Coordinates of C-alpha atoms in Angstrom, one line a residue:
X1 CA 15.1 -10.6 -20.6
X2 CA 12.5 -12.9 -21.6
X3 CA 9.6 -11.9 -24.4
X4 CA 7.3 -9.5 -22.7
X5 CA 8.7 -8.5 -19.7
X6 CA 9.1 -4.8 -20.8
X7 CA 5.5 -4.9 -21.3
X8 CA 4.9 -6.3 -18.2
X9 CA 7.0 -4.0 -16.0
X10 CA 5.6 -1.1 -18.0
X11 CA 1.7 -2.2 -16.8
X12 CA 2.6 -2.9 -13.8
X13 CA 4.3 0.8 -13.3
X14 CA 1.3 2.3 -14.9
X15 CA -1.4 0.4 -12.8
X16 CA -1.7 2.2 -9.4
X17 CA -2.1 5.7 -11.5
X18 CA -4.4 4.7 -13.7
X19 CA -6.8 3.3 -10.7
X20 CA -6.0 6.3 -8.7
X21 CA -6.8 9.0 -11.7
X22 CA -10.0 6.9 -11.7
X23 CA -11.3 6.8 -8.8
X24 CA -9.8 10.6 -8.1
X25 CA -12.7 11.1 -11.2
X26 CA -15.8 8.3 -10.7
X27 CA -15.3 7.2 -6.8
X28 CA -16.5 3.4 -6.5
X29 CA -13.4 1.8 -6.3
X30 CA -14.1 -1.8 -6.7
X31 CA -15.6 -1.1 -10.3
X32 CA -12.3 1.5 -11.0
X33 CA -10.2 -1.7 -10.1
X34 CA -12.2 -3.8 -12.2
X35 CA -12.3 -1.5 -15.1
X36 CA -8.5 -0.9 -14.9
X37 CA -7.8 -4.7 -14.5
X38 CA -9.6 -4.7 -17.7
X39 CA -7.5 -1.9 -19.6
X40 CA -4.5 -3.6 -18.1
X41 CA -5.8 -7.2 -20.5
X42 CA -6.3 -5.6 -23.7
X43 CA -2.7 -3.6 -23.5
X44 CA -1.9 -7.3 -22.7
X45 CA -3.0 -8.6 -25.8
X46 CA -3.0 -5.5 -28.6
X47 CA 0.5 -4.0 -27.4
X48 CA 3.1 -7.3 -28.4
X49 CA 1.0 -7.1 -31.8
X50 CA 1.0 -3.2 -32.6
X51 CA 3.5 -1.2 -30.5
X52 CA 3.3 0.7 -27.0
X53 CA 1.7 3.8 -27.1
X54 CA 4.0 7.0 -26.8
X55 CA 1.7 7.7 -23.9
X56 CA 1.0 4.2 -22.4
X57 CA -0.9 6.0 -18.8
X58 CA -2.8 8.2 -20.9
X59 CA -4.0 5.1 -23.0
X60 CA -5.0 2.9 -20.3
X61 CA -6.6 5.7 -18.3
X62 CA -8.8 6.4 -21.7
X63 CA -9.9 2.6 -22.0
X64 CA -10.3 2.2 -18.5
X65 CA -12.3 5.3 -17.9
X66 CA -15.0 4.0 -20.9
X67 CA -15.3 0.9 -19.6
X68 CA -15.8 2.0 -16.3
X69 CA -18.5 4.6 -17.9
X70 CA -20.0 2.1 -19.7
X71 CA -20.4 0.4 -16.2
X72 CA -21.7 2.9 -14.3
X73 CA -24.5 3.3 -17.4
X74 CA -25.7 0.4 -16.9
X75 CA -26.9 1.1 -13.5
X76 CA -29.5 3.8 -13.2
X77 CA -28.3 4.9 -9.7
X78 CA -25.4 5.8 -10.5
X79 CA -26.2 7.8 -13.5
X80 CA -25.8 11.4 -11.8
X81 CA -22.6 10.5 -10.2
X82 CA -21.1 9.5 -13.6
X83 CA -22.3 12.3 -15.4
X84 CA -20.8 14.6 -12.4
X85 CA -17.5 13.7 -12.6
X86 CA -17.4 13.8 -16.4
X87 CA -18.1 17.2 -16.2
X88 CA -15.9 18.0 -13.3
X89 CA -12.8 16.0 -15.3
X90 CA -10.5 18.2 -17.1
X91 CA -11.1 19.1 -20.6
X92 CA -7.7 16.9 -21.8
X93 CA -7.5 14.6 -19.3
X94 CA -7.9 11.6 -22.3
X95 CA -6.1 12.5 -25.0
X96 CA -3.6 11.5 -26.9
X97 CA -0.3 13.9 -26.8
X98 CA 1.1 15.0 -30.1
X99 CA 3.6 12.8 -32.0
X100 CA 6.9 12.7 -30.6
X101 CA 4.9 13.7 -27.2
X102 CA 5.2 11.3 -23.7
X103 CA 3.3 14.3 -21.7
X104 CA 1.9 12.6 -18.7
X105 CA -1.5 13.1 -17.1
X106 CA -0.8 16.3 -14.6
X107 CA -1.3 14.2 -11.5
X108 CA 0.5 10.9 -10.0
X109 CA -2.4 9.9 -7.8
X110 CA -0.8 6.9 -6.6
X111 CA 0.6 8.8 -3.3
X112 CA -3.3 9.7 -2.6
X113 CA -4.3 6.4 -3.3
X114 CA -2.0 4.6 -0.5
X115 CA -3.2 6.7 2.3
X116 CA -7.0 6.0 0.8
X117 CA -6.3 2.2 1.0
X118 CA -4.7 2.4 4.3
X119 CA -8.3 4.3 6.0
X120 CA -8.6 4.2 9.9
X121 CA -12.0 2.4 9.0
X122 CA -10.2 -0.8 7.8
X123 CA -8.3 -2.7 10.2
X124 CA -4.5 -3.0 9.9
X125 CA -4.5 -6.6 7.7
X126 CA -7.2 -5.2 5.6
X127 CA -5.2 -1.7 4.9
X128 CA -2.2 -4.0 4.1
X129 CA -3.8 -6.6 1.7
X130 CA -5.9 -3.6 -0.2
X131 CA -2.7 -1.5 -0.9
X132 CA -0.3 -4.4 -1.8
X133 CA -3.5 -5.2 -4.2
X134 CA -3.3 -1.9 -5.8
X135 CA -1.0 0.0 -5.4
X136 CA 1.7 -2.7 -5.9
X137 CA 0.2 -4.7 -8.0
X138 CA 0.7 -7.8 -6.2
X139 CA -1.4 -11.1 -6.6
X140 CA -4.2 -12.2 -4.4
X141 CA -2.1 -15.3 -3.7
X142 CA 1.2 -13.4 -3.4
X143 CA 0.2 -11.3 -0.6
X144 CA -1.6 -14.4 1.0
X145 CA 1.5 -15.9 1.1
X146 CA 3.7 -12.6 2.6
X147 CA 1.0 -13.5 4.8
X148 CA 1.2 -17.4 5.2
X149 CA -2.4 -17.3 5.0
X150 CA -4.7 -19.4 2.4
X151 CA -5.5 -17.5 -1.0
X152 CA -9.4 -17.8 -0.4
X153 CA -9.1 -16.0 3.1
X154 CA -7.5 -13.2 1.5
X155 CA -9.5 -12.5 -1.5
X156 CA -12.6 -12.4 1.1
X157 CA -10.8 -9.8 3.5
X158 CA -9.5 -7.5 0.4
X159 CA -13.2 -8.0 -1.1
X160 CA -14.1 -7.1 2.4
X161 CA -11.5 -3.8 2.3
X162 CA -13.4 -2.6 -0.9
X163 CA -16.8 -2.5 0.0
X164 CA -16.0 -0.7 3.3
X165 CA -13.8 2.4 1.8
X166 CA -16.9 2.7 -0.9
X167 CA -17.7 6.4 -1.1
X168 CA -14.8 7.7 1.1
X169 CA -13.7 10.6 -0.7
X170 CA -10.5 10.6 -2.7
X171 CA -8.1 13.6 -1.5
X172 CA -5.0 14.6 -1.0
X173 CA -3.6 13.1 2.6
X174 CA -3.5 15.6 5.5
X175 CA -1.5 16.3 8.5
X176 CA -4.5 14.3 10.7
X177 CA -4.1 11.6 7.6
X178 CA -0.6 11.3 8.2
X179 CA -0.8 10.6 11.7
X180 CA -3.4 8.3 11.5
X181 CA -2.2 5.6 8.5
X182 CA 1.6 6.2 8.6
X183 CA 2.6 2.9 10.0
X184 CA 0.1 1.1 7.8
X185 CA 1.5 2.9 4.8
X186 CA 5.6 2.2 5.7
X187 CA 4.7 -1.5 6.3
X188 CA 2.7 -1.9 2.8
X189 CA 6.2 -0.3 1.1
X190 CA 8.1 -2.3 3.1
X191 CA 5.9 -5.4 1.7
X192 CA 6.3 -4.0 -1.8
X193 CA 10.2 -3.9 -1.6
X194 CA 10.1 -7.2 -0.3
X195 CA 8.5 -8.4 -3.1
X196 CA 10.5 -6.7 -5.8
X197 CA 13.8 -7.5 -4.1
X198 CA 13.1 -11.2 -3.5
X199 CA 9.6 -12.4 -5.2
X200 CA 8.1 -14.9 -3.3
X201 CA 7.5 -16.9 -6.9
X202 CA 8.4 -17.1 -10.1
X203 CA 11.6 -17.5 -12.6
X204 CA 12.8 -13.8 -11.4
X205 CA 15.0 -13.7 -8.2
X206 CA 14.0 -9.8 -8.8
X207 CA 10.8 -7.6 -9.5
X208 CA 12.8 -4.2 -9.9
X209 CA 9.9 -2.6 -11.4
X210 CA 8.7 -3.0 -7.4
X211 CA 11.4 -2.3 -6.0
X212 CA 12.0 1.3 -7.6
X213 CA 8.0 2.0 -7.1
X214 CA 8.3 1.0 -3.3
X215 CA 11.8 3.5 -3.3
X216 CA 9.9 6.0 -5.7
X217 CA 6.7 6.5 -2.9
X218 CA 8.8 6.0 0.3
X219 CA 10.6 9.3 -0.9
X220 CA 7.2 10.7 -2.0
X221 CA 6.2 10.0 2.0
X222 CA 9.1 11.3 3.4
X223 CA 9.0 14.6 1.2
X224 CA 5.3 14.7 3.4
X225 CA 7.2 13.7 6.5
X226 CA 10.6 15.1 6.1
X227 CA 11.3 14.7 10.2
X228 CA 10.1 11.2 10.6
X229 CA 12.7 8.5 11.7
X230 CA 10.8 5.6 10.3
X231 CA 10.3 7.3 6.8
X232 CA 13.8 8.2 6.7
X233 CA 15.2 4.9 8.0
X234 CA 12.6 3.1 5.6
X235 CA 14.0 4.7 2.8
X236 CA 18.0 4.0 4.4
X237 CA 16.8 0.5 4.2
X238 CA 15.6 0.2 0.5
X239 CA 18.4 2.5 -1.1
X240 CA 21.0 0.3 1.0
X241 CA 19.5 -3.0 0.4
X242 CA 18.8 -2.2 -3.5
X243 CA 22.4 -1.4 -3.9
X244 CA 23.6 -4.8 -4.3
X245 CA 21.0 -5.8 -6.8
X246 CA 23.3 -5.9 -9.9
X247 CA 25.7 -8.7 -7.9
X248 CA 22.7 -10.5 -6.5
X249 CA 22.4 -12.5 -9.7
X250 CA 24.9 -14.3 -12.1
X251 CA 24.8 -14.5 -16.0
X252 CA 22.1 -17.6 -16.0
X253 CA 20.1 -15.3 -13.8
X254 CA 21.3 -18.1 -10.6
X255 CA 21.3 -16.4 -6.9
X256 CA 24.8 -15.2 -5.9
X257 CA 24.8 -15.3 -2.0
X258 CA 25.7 -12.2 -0.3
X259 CA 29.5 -12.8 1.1
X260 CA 30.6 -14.0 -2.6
X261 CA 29.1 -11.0 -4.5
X262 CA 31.5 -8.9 -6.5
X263 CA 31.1 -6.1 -4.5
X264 CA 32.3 -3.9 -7.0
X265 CA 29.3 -4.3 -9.0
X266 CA 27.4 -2.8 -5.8
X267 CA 25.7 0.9 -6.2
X268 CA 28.0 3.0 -4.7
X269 CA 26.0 5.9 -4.8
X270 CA 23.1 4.5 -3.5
X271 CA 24.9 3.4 -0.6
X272 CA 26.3 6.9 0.4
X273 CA 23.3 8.2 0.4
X274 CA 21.4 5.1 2.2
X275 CA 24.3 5.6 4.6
X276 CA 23.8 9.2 5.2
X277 CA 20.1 8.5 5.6
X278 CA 20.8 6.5 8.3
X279 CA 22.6 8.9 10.6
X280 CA 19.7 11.3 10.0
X281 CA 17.1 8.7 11.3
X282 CA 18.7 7.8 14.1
X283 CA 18.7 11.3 15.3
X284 CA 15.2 11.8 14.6
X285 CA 14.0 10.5 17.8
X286 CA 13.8 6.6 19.0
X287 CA 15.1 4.4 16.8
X288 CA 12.1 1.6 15.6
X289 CA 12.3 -1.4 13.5
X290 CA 13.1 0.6 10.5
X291 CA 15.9 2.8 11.6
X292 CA 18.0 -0.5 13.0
X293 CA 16.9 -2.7 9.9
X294 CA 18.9 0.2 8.2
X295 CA 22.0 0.1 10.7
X296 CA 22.1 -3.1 10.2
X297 CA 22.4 -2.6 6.5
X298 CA 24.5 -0.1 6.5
X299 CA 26.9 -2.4 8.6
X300 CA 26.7 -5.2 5.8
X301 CA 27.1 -2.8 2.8
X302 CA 30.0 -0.6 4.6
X303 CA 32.4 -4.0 4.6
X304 CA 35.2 -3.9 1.6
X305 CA 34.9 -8.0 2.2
X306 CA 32.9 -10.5 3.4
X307 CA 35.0 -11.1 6.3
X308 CA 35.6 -7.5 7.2
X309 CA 31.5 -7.4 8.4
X310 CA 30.9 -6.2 11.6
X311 CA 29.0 -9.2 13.0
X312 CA 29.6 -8.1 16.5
X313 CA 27.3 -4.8 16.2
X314 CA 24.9 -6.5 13.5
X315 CA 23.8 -8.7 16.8
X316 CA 23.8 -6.2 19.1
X317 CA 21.5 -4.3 16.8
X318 CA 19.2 -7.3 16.3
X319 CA 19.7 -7.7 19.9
X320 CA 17.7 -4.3 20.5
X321 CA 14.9 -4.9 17.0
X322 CA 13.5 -8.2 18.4
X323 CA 13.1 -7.0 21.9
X324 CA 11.4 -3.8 20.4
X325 CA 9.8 -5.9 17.5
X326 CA 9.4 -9.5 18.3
X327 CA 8.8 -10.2 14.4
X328 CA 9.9 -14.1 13.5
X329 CA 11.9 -13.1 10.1
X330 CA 14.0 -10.4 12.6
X331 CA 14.4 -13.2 14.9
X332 CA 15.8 -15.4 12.2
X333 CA 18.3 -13.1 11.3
X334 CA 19.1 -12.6 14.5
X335 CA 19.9 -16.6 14.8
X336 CA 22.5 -16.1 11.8
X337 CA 24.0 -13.8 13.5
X338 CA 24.9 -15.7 16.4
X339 CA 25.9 -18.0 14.8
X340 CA 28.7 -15.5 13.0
X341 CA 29.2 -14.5 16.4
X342 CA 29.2 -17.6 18.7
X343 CA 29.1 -20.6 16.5
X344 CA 26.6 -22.7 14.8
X345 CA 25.5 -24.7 17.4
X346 CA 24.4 -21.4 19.3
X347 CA 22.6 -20.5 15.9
X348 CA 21.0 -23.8 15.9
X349 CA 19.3 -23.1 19.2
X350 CA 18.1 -19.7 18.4
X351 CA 16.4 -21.7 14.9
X352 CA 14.9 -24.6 17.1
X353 CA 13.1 -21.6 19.3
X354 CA 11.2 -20.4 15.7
X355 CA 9.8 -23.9 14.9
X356 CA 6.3 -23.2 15.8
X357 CA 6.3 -19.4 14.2
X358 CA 7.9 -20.0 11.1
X359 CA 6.8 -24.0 10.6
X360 CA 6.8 -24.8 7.0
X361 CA 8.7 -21.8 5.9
X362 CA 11.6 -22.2 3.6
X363 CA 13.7 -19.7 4.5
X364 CA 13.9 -21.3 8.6
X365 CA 14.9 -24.5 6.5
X366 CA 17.8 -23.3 4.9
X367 CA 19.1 -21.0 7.8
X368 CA 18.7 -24.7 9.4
X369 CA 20.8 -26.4 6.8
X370 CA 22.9 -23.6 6.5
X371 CA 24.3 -23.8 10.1
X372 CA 24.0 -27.7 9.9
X373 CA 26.5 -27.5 7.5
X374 CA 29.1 -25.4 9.4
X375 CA 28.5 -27.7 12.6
X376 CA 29.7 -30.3 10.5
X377 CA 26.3 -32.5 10.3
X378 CA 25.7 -33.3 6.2
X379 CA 23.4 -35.8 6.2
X380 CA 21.4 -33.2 8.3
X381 CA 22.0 -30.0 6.6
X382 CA 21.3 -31.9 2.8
X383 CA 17.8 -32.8 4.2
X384 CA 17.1 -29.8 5.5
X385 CA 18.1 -27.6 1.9
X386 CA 16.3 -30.0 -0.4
X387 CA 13.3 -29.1 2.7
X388 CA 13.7 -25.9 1.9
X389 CA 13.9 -26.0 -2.4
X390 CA 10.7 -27.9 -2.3
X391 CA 9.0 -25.5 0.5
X392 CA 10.5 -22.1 -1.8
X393 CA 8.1 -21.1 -5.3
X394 CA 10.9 -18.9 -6.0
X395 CA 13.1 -21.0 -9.2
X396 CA 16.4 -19.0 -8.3
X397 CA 16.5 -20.1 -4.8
X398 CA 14.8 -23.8 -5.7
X399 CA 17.9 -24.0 -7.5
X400 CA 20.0 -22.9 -5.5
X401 CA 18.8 -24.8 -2.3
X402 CA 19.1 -27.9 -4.9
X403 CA 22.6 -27.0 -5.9
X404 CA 23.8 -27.1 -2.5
X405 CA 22.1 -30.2 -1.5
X406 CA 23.9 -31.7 -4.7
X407 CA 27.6 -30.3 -3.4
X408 CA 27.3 -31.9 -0.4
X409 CA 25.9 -35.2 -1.8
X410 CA 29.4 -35.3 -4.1
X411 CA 31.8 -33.9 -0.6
X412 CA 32.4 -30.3 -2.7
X413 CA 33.5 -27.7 -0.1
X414 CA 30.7 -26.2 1.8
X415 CA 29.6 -22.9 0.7
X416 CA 27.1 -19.4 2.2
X417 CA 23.8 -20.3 2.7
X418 CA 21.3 -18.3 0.8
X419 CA 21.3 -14.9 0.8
X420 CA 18.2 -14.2 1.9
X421 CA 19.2 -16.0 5.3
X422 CA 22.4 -14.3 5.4
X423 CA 21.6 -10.9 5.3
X424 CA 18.9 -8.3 6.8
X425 CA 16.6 -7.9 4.3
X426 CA 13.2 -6.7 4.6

């Protein structure tokens, strides 16, 4: 693990409590956001140099919460509000435990903090870009490119998000709130396991800190919602999906495709209960996008071998998701699995159909040069996966994409195509 990277994963845990414990406290949530961004800078720089605290939340909520005081002084107006909330805040709520002492603060507000950032008053891409912001602790450019729009658009429409939820009070969520932002909420966790399972950027194929937040709040929501098929299938998808993280990855930290994994490394118990999860959702009413993502899953993690997977049912599930959800990535899964099912060629046509949606996208260029390859056109597929390595900002799959390329340049066998065009992944 590289220098720093504890200290990273440990502020980036931290962050989404410490903004919701403030704005539970103060309100304005733009200057909470700012103030915690803050906090989050000088643990940055004083931790490496001293040492963590025992009670790291505790310390950024107590650094935050004076610079966001000192703030909130400086404006006249907002005086009384600042003064009210100091005296309504409980009487320990900033200090330090005794040695020896990791007591937390009483409340994890990051629950209440989702359903705030997902308010019917924002519209659906604005509830989405303000809760991958902060709650999981995602870049402005990160979520413009889950979105594959520009960075500047989506720093104006989470700016936007910010001022409209100003003064909307900060409670627990309530059977009408529930109702209202549910499918807002499951698709920002989807988005967060997304990103921590395959980051978009970076030297890590993995963000697991993300990944076990998004799992950590999905079974928050379905503790709210214990009867709801899409919570329940949500969280059959993550536990499922996360299971094979430990094979996902060799010693050099290189990508290990899905149907040459050691499956043996794979979290067993993670998948029993992922499986079991996934015969409750489909009895809780009609199965959504969720519920099959997590059949289809369950399908891929159930095979002893790579060639014991069901491809037959894995199509005939996507078969059913993109007429119920005509989403481009579910389509492109969809198109591998043809081609398990009726050849390449067969694949190739399904890919051709996604040009216009998915133009420019990396992972349509190596599905491309994936199924190329098994049609038996090289020259083709070693275009198309050195496309894709210079489309990707992820280094594992650059590599990767490169490596392949590289094979076929020298005539090595052909081997799987990526993982993350093999298998049905959020």
């Amino acid at each position: 693990m590289r220098p720093g990277t504890e200290i990273e994963d440990l502020l980036r845990l931290h962050a989404p409590q410490v903004l919701g414990a403030l704005v539970r406290r103060y309100g304005h949530f733009g200057a909470a956001e700012d103030s915690v961004q803050e906090a989050l800078l000088a643990a940055a720089r004083q931790w490496p140099e001293t040492e963590v605290p025992a009670n790291p939340r505790g310390w950024l909520i107590k650094v935050a919460s004076r610079r966001l005081v000192d703030q909130l002084r400086a404006d006249e107006a907002r005086r009384l509000r600042e003064e009210t909330a100091a005296a309504l805040a409980p009487r320990d709520a900033f200090t330090a435990p005794p040695p020896g002492e990791s007591r937390a603060p009483s409340q994890d507000d990051t629950l209440t903090l989702l359903f705030l950032c997902c308010h019917p008053e924002l519209a659906p891409a604005a509830q989405i870009a303000l809760t991958l912001r902060a709650v999981g602790g995602l870049t402005t450019a990160e979520i413009a490119r889950a979105h594959l729009v520009p960075e500047a658009t989506m720093a104006q429409r989470i700016s936007r998000a910010k001022r409209r939820i100003k003064g909307v009070p900060f409670r627990q969520p309530g059977p009408e709130d529930r109702d209202q932002r549910l499918a807002p909420v499951l698709q920002v966790l989807y988005l967060i396991f997304n990103e921590g399972y395959t980051a978009t950027s970076g030297s890590d194929l993995h963000r697991a800190d993300l990944a076990r937040e998004a799992i950590r709040l999905t079974r928050a929501v379905r503790r709210l919602l214990p009867r709801e098929g899409a919570v329940t299938g949500l969280l059959a998808l993550m536990l499922l999906t996360d299971a094979r993280s430990a094979a996902r990855t060799g010693p050099e930290g290189e990508l290990i495709p899905l149907d040459e994994q050691d499956r043996s490394l794979w979290d067993g118990k993670a998948i029993a209960e992922g499986t079991a999860l996934v015969t409750e959702a489909l009895s809780q009413g009609p199965a959504g996008p969720y519920q099959l993502q997590s059949a289809i899953a369950a399908l891929h993690d159930e095979a002893a071998r790579a060639e014991d997977t069901d491809w037959p049912q894995i199509l005939a599930l996507y078969d059913i998701l993109v007429r119920r959800t005509p989403e481009p990535m579910a389509e492109l899964g969809r198109a591998v699995a043809v081609a398990m099912v009726h050849g390449p060629r067969a694949g190739l046509a399904e890919v051709a159909v996604l040009e216009d949606r998915l133009a420019g996208h990396h992972r349509l260029d190596a599905v491309r040069a994936h199924l190329l390859e098994k049609a038996g056109d090289i020259d083709g597929a070693r275009a198309a996966y050195r496309l894709a390595a210079g489309r990707t900002l992820s280094v594992p799959e650059a590599r990767y994409l490169r490596t392949h390329a590289a094979r076929l340049s020298t005539g090595a066998p052909a081997e799987s195509p990526a993982e993350s065009s093999a298998e049905s992944t959020p």
